[in-house]
PDB file of C-alpha atoms and ligand atoms in Angstrom:
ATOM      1  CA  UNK A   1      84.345 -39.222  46.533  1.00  0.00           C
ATOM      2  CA  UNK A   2      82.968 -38.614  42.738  1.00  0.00           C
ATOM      3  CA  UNK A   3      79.617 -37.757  43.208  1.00  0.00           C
ATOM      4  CA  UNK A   4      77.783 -35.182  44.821  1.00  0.00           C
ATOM      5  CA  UNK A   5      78.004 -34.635  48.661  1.00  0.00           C
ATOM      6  CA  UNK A   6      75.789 -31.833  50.283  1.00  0.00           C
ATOM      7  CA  UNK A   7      76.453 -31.422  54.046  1.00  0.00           C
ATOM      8  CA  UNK A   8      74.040 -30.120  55.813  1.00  0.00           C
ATOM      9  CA  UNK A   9      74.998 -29.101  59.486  1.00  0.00           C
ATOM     10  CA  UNK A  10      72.809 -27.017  62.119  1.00  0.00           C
ATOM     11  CA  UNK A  11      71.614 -26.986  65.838  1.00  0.00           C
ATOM     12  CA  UNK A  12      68.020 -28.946  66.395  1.00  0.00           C
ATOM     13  CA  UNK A  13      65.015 -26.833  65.037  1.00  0.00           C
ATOM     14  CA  UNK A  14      66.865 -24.763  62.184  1.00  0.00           C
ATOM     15  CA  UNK A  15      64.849 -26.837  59.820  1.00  0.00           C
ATOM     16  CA  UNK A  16      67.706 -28.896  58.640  1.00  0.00           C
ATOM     17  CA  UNK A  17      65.484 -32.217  58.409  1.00  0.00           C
ATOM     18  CA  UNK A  18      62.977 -31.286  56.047  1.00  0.00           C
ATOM     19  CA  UNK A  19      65.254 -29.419  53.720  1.00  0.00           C
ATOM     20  CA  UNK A  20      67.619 -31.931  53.295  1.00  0.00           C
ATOM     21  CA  UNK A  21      65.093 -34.237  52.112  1.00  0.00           C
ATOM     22  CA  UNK A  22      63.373 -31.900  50.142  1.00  0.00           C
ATOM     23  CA  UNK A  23      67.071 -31.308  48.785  1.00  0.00           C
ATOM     24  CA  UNK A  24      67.818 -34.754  47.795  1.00  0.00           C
ATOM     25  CA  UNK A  25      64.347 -35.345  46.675  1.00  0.00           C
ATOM     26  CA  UNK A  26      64.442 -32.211  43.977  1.00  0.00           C
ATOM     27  CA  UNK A  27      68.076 -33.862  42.896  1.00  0.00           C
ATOM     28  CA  UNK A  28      67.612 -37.550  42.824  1.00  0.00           C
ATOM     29  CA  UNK A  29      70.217 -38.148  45.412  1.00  0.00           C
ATOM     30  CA  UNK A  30      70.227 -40.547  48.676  1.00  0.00           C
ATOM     31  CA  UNK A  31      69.135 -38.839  52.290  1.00  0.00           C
ATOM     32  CA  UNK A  32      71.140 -39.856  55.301  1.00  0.00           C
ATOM     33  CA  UNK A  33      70.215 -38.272  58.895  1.00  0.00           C
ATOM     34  CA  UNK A  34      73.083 -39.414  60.902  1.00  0.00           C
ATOM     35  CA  UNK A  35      71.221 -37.841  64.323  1.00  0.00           C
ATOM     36  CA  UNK A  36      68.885 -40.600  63.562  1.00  0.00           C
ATOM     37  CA  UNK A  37      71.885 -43.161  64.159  1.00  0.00           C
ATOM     38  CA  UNK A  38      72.694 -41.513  67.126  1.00  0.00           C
ATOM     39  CA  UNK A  39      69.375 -42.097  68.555  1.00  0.00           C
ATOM     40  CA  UNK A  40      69.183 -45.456  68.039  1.00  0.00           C
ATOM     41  CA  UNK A  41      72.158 -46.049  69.764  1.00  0.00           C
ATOM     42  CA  UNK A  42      70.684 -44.401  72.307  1.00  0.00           C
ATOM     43  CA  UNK A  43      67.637 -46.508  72.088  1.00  0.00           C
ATOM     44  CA  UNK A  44      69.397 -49.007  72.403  1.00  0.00           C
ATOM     45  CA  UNK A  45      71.402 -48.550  74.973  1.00  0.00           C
ATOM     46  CA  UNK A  46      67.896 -47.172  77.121  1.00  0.00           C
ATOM     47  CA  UNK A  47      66.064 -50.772  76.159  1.00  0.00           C
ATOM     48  CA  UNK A  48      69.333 -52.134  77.737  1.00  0.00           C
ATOM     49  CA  UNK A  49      69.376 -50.102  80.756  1.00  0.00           C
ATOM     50  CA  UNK A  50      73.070 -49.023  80.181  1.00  0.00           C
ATOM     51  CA  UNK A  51      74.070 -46.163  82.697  1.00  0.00           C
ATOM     52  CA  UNK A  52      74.221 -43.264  80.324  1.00  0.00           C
ATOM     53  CA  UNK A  53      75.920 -41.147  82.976  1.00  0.00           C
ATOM     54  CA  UNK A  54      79.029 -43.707  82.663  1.00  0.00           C
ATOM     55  CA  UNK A  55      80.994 -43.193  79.352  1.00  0.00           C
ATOM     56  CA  UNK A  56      82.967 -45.964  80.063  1.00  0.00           C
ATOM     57  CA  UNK A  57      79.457 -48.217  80.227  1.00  0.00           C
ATOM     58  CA  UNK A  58      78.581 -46.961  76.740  1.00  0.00           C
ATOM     59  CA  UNK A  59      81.732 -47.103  75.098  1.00  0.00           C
ATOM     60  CA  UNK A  60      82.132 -51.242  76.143  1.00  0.00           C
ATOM     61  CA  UNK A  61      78.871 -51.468  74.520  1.00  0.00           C
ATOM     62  CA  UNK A  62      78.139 -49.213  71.659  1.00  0.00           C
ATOM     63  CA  UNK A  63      79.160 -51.860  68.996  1.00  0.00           C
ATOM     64  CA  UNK A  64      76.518 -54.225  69.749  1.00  0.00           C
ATOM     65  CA  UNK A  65      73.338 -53.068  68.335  1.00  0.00           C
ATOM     66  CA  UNK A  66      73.028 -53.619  64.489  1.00  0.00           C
ATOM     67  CA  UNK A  67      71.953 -50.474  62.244  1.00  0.00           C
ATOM     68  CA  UNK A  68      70.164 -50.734  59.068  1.00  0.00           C
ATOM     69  CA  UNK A  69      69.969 -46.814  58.014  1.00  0.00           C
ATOM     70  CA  UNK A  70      67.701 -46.184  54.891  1.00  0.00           C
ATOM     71  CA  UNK A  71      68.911 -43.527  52.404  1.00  0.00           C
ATOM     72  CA  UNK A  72      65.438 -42.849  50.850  1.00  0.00           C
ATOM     73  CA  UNK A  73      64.203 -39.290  51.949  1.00  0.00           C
ATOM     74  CA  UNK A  74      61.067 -40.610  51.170  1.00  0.00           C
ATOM     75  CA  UNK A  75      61.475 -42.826  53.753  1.00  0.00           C
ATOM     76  CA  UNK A  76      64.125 -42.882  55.270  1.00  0.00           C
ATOM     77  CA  UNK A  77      63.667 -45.917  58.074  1.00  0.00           C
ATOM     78  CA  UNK A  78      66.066 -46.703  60.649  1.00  0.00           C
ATOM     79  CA  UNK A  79      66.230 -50.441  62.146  1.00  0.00           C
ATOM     80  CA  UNK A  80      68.377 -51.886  65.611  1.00  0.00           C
ATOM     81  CA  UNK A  81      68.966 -55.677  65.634  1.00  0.00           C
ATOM     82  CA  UNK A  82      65.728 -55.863  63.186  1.00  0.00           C
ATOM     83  CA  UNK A  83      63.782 -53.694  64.171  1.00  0.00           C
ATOM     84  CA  UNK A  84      62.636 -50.511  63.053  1.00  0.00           C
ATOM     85  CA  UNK A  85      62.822 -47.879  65.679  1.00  0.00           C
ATOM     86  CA  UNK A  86      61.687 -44.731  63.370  1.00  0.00           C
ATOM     87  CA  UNK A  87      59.467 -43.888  65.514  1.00  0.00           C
ATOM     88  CA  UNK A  88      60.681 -44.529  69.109  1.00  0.00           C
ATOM     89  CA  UNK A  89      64.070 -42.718  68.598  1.00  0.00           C
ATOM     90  CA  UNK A  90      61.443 -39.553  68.529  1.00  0.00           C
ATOM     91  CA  UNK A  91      60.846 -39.711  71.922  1.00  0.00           C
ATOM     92  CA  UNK A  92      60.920 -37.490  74.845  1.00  0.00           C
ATOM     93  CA  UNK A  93      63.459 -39.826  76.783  1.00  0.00           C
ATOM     94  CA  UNK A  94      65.553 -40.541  73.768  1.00  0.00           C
ATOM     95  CA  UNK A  95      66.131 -36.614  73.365  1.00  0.00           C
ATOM     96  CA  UNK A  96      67.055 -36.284  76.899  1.00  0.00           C
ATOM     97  CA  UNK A  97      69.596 -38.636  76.499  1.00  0.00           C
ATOM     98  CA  UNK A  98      70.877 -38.559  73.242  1.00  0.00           C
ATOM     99  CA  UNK A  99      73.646 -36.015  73.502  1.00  0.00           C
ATOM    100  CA  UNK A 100      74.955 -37.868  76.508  1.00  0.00           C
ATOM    101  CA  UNK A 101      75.689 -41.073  74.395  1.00  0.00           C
ATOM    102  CA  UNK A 102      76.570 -38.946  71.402  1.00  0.00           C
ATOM    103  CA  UNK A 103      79.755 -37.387  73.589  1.00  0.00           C
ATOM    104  CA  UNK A 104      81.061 -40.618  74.099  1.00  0.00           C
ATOM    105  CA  UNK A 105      84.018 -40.496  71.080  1.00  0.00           C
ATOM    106  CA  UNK A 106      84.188 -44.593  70.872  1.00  0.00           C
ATOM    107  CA  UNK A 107      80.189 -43.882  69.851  1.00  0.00           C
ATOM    108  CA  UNK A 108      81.534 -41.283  67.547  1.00  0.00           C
ATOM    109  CA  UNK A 109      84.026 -43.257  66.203  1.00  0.00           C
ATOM    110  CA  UNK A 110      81.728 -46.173  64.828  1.00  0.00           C
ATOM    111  CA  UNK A 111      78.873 -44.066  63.132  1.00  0.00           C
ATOM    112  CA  UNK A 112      81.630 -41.559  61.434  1.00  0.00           C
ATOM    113  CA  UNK A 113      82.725 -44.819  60.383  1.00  0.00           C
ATOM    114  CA  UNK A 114      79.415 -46.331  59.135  1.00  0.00           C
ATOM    115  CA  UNK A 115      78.369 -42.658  58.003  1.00  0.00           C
ATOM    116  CA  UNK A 116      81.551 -42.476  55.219  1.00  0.00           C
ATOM    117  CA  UNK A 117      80.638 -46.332  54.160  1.00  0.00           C
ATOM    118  CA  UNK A 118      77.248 -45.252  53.363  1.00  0.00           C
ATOM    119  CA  UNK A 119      78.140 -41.979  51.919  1.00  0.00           C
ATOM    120  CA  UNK A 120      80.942 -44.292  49.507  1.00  0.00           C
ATOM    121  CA  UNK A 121      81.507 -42.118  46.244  1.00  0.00           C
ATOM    122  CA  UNK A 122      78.610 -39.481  46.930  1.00  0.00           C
ATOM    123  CA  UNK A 123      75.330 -38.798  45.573  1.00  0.00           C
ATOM    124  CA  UNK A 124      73.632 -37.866  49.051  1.00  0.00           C
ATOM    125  CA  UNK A 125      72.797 -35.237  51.516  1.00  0.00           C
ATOM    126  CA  UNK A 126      74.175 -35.645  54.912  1.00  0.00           C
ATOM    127  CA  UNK A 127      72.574 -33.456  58.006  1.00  0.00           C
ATOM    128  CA  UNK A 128      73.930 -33.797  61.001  1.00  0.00           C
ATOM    129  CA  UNK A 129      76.133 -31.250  63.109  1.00  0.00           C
ATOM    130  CA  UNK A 130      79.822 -32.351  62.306  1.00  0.00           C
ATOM    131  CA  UNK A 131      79.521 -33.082  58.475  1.00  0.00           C
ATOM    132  CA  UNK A 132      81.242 -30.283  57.091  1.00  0.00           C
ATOM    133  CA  UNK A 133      83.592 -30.478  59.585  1.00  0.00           C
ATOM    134  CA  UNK A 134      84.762 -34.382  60.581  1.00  0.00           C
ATOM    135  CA  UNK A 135      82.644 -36.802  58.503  1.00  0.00           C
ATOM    136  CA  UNK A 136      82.853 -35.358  54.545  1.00  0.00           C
ATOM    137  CA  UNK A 137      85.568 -32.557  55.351  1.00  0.00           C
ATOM    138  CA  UNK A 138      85.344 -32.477  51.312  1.00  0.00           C
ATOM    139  CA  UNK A 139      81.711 -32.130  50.728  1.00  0.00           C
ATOM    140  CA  UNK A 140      80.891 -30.535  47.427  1.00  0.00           C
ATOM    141  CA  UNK A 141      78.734 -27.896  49.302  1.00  0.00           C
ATOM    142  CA  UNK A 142      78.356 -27.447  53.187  1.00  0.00           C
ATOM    143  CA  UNK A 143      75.561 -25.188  54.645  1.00  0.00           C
ATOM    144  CA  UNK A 144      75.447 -24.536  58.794  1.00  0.00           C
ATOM    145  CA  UNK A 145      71.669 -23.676  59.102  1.00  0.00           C
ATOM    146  CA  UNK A 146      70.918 -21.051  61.861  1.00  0.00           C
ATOM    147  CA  UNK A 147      67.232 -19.974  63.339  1.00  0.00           C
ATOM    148  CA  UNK A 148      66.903 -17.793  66.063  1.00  0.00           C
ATOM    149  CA  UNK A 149      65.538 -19.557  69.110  1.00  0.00           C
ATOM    150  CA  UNK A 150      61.758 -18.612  69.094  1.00  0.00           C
ATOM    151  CA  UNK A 151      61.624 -19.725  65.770  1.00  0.00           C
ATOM    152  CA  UNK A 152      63.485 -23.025  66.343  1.00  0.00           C
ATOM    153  CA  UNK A 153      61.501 -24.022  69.651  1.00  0.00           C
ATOM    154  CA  UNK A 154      58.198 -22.949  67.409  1.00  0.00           C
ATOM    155  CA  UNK A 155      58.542 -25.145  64.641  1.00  0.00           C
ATOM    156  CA  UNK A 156      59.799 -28.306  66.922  1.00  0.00           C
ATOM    157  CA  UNK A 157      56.539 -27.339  69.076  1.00  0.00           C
ATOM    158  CA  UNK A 158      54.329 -27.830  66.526  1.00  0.00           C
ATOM    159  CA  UNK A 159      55.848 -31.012  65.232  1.00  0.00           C
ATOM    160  CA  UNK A 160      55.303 -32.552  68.561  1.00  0.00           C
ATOM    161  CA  UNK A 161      52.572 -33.587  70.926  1.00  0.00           C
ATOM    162  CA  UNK A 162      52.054 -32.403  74.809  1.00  0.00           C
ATOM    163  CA  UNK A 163      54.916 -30.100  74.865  1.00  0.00           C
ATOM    164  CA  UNK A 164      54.754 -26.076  74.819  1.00  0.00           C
ATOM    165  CA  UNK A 165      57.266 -23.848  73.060  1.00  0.00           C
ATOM    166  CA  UNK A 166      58.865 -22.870  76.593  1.00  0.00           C
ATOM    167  CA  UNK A 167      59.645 -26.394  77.180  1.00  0.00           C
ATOM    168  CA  UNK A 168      61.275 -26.968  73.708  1.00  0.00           C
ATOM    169  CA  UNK A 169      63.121 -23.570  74.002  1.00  0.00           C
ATOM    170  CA  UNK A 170      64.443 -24.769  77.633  1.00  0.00           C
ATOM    171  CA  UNK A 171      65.412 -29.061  76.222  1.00  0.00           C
ATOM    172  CA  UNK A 172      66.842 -26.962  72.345  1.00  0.00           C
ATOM    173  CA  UNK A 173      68.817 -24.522  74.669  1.00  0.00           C
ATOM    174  CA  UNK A 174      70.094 -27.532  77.247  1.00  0.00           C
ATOM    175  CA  UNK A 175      71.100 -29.853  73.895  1.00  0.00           C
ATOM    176  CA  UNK A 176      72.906 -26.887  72.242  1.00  0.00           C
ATOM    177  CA  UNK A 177      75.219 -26.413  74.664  1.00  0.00           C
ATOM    178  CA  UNK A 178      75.965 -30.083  74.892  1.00  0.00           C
ATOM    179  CA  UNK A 179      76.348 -30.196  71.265  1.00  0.00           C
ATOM    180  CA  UNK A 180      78.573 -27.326  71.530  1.00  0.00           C
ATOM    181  CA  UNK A 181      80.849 -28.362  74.183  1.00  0.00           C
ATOM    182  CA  UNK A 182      81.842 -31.346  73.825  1.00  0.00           C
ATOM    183  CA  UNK A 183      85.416 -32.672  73.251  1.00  0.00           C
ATOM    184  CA  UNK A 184      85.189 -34.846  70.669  1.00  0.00           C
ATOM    185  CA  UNK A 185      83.603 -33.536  67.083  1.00  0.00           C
ATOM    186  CA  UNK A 186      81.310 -30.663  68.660  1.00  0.00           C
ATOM    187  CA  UNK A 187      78.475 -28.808  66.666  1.00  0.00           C
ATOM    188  CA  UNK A 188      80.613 -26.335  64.723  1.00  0.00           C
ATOM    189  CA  UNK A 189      80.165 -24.528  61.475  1.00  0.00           C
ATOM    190  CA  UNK A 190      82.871 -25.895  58.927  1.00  0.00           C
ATOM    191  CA  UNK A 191      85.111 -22.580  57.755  1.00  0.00           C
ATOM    192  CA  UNK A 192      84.408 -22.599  53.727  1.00  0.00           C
ATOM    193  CA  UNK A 193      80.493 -23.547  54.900  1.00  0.00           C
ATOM    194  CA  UNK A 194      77.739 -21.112  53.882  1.00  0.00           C
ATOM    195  CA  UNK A 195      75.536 -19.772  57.074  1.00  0.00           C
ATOM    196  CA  UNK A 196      71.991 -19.304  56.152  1.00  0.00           C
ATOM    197  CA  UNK A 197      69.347 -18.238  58.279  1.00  0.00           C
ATOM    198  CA  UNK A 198      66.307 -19.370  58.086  1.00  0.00           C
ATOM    199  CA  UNK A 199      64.371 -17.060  60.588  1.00  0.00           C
ATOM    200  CA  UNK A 200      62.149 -15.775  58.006  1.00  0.00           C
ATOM    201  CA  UNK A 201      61.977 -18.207  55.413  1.00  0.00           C
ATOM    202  CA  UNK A 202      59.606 -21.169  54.654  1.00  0.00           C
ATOM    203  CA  UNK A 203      60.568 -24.440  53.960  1.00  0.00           C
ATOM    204  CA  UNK A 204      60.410 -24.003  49.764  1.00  0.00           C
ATOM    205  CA  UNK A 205      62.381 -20.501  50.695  1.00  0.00           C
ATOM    206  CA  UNK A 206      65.696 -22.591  52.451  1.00  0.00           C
ATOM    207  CA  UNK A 207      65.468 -25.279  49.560  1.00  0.00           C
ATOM    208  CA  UNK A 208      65.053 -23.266  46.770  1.00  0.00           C
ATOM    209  CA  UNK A 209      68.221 -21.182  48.397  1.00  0.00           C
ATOM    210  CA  UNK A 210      70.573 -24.469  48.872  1.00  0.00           C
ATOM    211  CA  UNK A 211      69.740 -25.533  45.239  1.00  0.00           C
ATOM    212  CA  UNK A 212      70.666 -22.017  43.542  1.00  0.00           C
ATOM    213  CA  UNK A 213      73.994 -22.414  45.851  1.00  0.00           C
ATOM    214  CA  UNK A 214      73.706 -26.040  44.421  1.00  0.00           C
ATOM    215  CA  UNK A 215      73.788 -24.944  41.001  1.00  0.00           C
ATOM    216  CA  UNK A 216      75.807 -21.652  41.875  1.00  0.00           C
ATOM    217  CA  UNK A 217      78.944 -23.820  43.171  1.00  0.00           C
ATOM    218  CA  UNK A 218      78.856 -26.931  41.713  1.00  0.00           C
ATOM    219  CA  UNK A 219      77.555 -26.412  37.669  1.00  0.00           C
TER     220      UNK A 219
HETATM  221  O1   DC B   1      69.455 -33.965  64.626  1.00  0.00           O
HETATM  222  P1   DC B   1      68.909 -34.694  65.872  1.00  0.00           P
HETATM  223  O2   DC B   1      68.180 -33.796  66.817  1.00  0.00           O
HETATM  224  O3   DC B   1      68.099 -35.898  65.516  1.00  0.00           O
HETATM  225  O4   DC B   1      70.244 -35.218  66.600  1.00  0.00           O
HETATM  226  C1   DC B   1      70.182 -35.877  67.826  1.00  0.00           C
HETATM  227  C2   DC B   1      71.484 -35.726  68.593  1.00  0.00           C
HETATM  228  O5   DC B   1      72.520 -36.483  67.976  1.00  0.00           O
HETATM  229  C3   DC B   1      72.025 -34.318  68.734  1.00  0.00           C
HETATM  230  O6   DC B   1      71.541 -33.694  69.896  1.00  0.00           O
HETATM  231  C4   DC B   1      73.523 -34.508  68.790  1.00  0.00           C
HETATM  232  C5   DC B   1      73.762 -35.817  68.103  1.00  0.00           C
HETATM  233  N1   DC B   1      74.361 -35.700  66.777  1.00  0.00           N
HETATM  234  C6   DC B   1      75.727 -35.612  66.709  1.00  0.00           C
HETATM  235  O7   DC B   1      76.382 -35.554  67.751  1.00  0.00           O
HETATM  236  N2   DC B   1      76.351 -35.596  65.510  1.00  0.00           N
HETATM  237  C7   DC B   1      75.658 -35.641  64.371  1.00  0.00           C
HETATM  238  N3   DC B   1      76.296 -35.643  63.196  1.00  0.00           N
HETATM  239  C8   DC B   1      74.235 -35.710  64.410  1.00  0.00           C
HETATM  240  C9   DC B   1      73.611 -35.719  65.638  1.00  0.00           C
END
């Protein structure tokens, strides 16, 4: 791994999205959002009508959709068996289910895979929530994004339609602890990663921050 790898790592909400794009944006490098390749696995398996409560079901079947993941964060599209599912993987039933199939270590297995094939010799920013810790274990720079939970369930409300911050607080809170307690590869801050919080900052505020630790670290 020559080039530059910035892990990004973080429950849902902490704002880890937008500032890793705006991170690889401001530094010419690649984007990849490897929650978005767990969703469309999920997708998938939904479309299919695989029985997401049986880990057995999804493991027999989790190599059969094809993934075309874009590394643009200007656009960063995501496609299953040619088609582009950017948009459906955002959805209400997808969310519910996604940390279900993400559990599943055989579905773990192939996207850690695929993820270090795409991140080859570097030049990217990976978000996810075990990047620091199982995927680029030598990342130039990791950073574990926190936000308290008003804050999180706030700024996911307001990216969505029909929901209320109560409901988002109740599905971030339910996901967490999925995330968190799972066997294989759970949501975990890395132990040389740098915690920031970014309760009271604005989006410019948490990527002007990552690029002075950028430039701090790494120049
Ligand atoms: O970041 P996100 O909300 O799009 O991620 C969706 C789910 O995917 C998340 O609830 C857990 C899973 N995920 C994972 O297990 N490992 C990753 N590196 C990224 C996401």
């Amino acid at each position: 791994m020559s080039g530059l790898v910035v892990a990004m790592d973080g429950p849902s909400g902490s704002g880890k999205s937008s500032a890793s794009r705006g991170i690889a944006r401001a530094l010419g490098l690649r984007y990849l959002d490897t929650g978005a390749m767990y969703r469309a696995v999920t997708w998938w398996m939904l479309e299919r009508g695989v029985d997401l409560a049986d880990p057995a079901a999804v493991a027999a079947r989790c190599h059969e959709p094809a993934l075309e993941i874009g590394t643009d964060p200007d656009a960063p599209g995501i496609g299953v068996d040619g088609t582009d599912v950017s948009g459906p993987i955002r959805s209400k039933e997808v969310t519910r289910a996604v940390s279900a199939v993400s559990a599943v270590p055989e579905v773990r297995r192939r996207l850690v895979d695929l993820q270090r094939q795409i991140i080859g010799t570097g030049d990217i920013v990976v978000e996810g929530r075990d990047i620091g810790t199982v995927v680029a274990p030598d990342a130039s720079l990791k950073i574990y994004l926190t936000a308290s939970a008003d804050a999180r369930a706030r700024r996911r409300t307001a990216e969505l339609t029909g929901t209320s911050t109560e409901e988002q607080r109740a599905e971030m809170a339910r996901r967490d602890e999925l995330d968190s307690t799972r066997k294989t590869d759970p949501l975990a801050m890395a132990a040389d990663a740098v915690e920031l919080d970014t309760t009271p900052l604005d989006l410019d505020e948490v990527i002007a921050e990552v690029l002075r630790l950028v430039k701090e670290r790494i120049t």
